[in-house]
Tab-separated table of C-alpha atoms in Angstrom:
chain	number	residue	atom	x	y	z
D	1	UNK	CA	-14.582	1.968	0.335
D	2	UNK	CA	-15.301	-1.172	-1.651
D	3	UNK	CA	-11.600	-2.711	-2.493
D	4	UNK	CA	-13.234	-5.834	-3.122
D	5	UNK	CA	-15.428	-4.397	-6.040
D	6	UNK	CA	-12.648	-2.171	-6.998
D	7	UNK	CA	-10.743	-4.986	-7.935
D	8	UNK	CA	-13.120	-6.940	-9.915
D	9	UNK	CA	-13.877	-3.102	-11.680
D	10	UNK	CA	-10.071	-3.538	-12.851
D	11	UNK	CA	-9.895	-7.442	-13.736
D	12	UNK	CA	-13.046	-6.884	-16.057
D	13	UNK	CA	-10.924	-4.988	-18.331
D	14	UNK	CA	-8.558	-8.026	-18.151
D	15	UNK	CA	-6.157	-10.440	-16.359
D	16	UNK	CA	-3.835	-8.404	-13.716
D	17	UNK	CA	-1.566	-9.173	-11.352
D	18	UNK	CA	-1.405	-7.929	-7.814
D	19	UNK	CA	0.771	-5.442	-7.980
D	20	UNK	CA	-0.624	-3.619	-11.260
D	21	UNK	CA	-3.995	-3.892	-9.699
D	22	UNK	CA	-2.623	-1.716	-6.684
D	23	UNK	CA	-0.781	0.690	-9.337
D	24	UNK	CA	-3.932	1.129	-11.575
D	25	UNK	CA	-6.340	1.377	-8.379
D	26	UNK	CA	-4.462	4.450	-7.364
D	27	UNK	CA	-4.070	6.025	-10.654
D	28	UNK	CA	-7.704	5.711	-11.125
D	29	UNK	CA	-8.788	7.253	-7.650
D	30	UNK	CA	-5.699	9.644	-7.904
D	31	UNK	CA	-3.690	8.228	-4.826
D	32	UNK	CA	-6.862	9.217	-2.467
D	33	UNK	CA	-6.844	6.027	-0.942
D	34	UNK	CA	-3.682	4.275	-1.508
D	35	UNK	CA	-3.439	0.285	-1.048
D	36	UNK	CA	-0.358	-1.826	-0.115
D	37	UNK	CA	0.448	-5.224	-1.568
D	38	UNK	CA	-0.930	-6.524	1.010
D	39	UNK	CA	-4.396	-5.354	1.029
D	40	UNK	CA	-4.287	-6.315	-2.632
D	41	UNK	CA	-3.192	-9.887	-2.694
D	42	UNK	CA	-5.563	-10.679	0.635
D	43	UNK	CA	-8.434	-9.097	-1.620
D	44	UNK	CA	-8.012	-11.326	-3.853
D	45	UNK	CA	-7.457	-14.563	-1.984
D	46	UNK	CA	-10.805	-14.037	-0.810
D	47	UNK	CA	-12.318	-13.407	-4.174
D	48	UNK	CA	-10.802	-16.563	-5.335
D	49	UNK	CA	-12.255	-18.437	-2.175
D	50	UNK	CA	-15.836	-16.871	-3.078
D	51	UNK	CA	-15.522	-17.659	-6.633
D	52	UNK	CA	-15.372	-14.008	-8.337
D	53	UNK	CA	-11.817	-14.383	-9.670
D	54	UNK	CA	-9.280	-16.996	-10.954
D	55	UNK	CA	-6.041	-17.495	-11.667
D	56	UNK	CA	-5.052	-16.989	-15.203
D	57	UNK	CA	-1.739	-18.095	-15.636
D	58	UNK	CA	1.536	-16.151	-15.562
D	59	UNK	CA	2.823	-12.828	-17.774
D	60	UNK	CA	5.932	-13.159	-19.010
D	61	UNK	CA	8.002	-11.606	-15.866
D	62	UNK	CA	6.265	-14.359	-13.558
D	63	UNK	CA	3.783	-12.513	-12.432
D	64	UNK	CA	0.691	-14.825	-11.110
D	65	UNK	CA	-2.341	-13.477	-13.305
D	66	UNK	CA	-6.142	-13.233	-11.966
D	67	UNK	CA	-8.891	-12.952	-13.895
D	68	UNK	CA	-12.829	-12.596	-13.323
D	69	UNK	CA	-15.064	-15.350	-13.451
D	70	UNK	CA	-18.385	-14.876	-14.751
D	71	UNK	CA	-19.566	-14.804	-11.400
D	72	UNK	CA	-17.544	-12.277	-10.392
D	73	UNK	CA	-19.051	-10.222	-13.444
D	74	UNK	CA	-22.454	-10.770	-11.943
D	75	UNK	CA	-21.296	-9.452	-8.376
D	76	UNK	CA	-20.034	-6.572	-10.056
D	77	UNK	CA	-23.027	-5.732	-12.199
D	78	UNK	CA	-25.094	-5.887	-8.630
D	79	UNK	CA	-22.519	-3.905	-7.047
D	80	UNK	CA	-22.892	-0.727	-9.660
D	81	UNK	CA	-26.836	-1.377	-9.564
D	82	UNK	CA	-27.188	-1.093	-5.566
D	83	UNK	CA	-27.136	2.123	-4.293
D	84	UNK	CA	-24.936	2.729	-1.255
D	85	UNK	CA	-25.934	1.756	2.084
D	86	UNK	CA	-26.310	4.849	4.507
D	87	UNK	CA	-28.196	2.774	7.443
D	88	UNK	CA	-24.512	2.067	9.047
D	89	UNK	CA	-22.729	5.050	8.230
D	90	UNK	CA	-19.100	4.195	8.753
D	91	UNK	CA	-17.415	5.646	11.543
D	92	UNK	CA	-16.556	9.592	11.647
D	93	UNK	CA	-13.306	10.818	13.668
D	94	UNK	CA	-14.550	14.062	13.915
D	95	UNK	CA	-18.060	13.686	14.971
D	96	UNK	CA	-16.759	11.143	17.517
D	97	UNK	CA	-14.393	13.630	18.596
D	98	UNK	CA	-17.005	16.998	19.282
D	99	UNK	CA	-18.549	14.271	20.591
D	100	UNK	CA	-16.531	13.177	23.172
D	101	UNK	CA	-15.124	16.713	23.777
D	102	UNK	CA	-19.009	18.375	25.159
D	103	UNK	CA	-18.565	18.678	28.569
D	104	UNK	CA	-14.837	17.268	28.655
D	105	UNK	CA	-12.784	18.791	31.113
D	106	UNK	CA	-9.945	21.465	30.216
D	107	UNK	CA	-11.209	20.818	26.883
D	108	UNK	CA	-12.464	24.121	24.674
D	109	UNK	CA	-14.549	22.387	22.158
D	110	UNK	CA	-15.284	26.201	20.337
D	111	UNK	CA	-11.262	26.041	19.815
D	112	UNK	CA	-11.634	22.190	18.780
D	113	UNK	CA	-14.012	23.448	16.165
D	114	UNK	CA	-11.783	26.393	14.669
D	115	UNK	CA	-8.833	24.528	14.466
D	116	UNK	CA	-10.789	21.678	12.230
D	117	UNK	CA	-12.266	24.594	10.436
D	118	UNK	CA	-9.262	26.229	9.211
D	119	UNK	CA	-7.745	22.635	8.493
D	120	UNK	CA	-10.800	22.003	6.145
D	121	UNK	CA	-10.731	25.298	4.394
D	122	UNK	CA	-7.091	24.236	3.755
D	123	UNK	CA	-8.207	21.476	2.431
D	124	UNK	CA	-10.964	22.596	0.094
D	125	UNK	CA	-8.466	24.977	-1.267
D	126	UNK	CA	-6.178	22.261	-2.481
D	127	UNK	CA	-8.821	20.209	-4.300
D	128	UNK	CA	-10.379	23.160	-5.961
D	129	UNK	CA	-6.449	23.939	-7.543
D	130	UNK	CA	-6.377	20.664	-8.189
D	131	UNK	CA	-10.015	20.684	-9.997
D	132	UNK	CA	-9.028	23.323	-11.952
D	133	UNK	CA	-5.914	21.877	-13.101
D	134	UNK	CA	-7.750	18.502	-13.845
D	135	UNK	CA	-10.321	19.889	-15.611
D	136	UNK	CA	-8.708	22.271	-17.888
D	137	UNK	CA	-7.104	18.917	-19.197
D	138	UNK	CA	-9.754	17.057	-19.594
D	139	UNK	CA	-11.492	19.771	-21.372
D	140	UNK	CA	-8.996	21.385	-23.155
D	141	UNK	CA	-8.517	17.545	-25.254
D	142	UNK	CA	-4.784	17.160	-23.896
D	143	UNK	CA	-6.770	13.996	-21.892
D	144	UNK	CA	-8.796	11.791	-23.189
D	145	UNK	CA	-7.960	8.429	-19.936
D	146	UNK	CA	-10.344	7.495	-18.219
D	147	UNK	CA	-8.257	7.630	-15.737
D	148	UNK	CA	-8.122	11.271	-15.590
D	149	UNK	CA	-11.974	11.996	-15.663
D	150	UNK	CA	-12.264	9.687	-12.869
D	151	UNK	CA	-9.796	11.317	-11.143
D	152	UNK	CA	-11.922	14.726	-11.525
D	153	UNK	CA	-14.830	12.994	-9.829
D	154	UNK	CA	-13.542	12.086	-7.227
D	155	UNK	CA	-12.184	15.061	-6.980
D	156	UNK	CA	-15.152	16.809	-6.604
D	157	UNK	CA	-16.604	14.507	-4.226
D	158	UNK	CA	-14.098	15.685	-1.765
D	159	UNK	CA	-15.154	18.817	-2.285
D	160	UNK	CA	-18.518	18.360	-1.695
D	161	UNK	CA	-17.519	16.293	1.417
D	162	UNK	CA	-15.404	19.518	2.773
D	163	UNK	CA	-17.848	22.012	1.892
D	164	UNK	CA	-20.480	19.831	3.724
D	165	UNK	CA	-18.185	19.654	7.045
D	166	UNK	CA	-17.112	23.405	6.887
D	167	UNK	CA	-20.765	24.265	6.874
D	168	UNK	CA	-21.831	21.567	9.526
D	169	UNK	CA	-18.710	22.791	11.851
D	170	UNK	CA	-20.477	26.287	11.396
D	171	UNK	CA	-23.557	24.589	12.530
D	172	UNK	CA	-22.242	23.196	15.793
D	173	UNK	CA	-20.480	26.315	16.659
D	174	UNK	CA	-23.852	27.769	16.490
D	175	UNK	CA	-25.943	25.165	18.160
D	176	UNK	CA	-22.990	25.577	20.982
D	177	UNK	CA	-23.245	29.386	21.510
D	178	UNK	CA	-27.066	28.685	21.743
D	179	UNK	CA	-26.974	26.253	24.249
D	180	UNK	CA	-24.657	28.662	25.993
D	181	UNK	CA	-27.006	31.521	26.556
D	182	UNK	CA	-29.408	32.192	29.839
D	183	UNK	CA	-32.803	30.355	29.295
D	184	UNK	CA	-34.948	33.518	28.560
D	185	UNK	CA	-31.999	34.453	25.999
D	186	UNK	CA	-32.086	30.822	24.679
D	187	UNK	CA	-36.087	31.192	23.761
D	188	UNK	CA	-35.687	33.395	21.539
D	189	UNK	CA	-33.144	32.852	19.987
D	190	UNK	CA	-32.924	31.553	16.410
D	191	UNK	CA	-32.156	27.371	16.268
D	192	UNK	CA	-29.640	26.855	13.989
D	193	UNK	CA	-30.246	25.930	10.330
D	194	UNK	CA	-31.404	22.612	9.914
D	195	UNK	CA	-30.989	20.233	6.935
D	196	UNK	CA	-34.004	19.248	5.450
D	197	UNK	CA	-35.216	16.017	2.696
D	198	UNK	CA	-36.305	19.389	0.452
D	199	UNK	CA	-32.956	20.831	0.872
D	200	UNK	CA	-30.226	17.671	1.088
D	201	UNK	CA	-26.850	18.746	1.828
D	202	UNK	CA	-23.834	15.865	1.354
D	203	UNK	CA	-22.924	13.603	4.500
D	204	UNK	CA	-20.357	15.262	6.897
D	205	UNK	CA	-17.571	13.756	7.100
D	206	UNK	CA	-13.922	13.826	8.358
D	207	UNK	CA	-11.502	15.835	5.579
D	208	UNK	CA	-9.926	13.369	3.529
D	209	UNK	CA	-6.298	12.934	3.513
D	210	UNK	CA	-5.220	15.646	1.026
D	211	UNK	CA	-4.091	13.327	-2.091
D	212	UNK	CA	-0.680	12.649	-3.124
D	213	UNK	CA	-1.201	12.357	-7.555
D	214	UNK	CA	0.538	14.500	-9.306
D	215	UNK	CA	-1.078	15.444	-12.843
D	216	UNK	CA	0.432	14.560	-15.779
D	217	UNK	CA	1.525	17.701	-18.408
């Protein structure tokens, strides 16, 4: 996750201070990944250091204002036109964890695998209610915030994300019962489904924390 460009995503709609940015970042992502102070304020030290934001005076509470230098507008414009870099795929808990559990003594991988599977379903289940709800808003006119239809995207990118790992933990279960049959048995045996560049399924990944928004009426 980009905070960095997240930022300067915000600030190009106009000044902000720290703490607003952190307030609209969440509303926009629906509390999915929340920030702290912090985070926010180090952010944008560092943007200020590189040149991509200034500060812009003070609101009338006090509040130290930043605002985005046409530099930083020219990051940003690169940042929406590069696609995402898969070559270093950030690190997964729960691949490292299957990982680490093949072979690991006392340790009933098949059991690690269930347990994740029901705690995915579970999850999956949440975001589709929450889908529905969002969308019957956005749809229905009572929305109209960006906010909102942001909010239902990234929505259904964790959706995607848990019905890619529910279908890859199906995968390993089967790859596991393979490898767990007598040689002869093994050979004939069907290899699990593979995915394919003519068939691309989404990236694995851990489930997502389940997220925190409440919608507005």
């Amino acid at each position: 996750m980009s905070i960095r460009h997240g930022l300067l995503a915000l600030l190009e709609r106009g000044p902000r201070y720290g703490s607003q940015l952190r307030t609209e970042f969440e509303s926009r992502t629906g509390s999915t990944w929340p920030l702290n102070v912090g985070q926010v304020y180090t952010t944008l030290a560092r943007l200020e250091r590189d040149g991509l934001v200034a500060p812009d005076g003070e609101d009338t509470a006090g509040h130290t204002l930043y605002a985005i230098t046409d530099t930083g507008r020219a990051e940003l414009r690169e940042w929406y036109e590069r696609p995402v870099d898969r070559a270093n795929p950030p690190r997964d808990e729960l691949s490292i964890k299957l990982a680490m559990a093949v072979g690991a003594p006392g340790v009933d991988i098949r059991a690690v695998i269930q347990s994740q599977r029901h705690a995915t379903i579970r999850a999956m289940q949440d975001y589709t209610r929450l889908k529905a709800t969002a969308l019957a808003a956005v749809e229905s006119g009572r929305s109209g915030e960006r906010d909102d239809v942001a909010w239902l995207l990234v929505l259904e990118q964790l959706i995607f994300q848990t019905e890619a790992e529910a279908r890859w933990l199906d995968h390993c279960e089967a790859r596991l019962v393979r490898l767990s049959l007598p040689a002869d048995r093994r050979a004939a045996a069907p290899d699990p489904p593979q995915a394919s560049a003519e068939t691309p399924a989404p990236t694995a990944t851990t489930t997502p924390p389940r997220p925190a928004r409440t919608r507005r009426a």
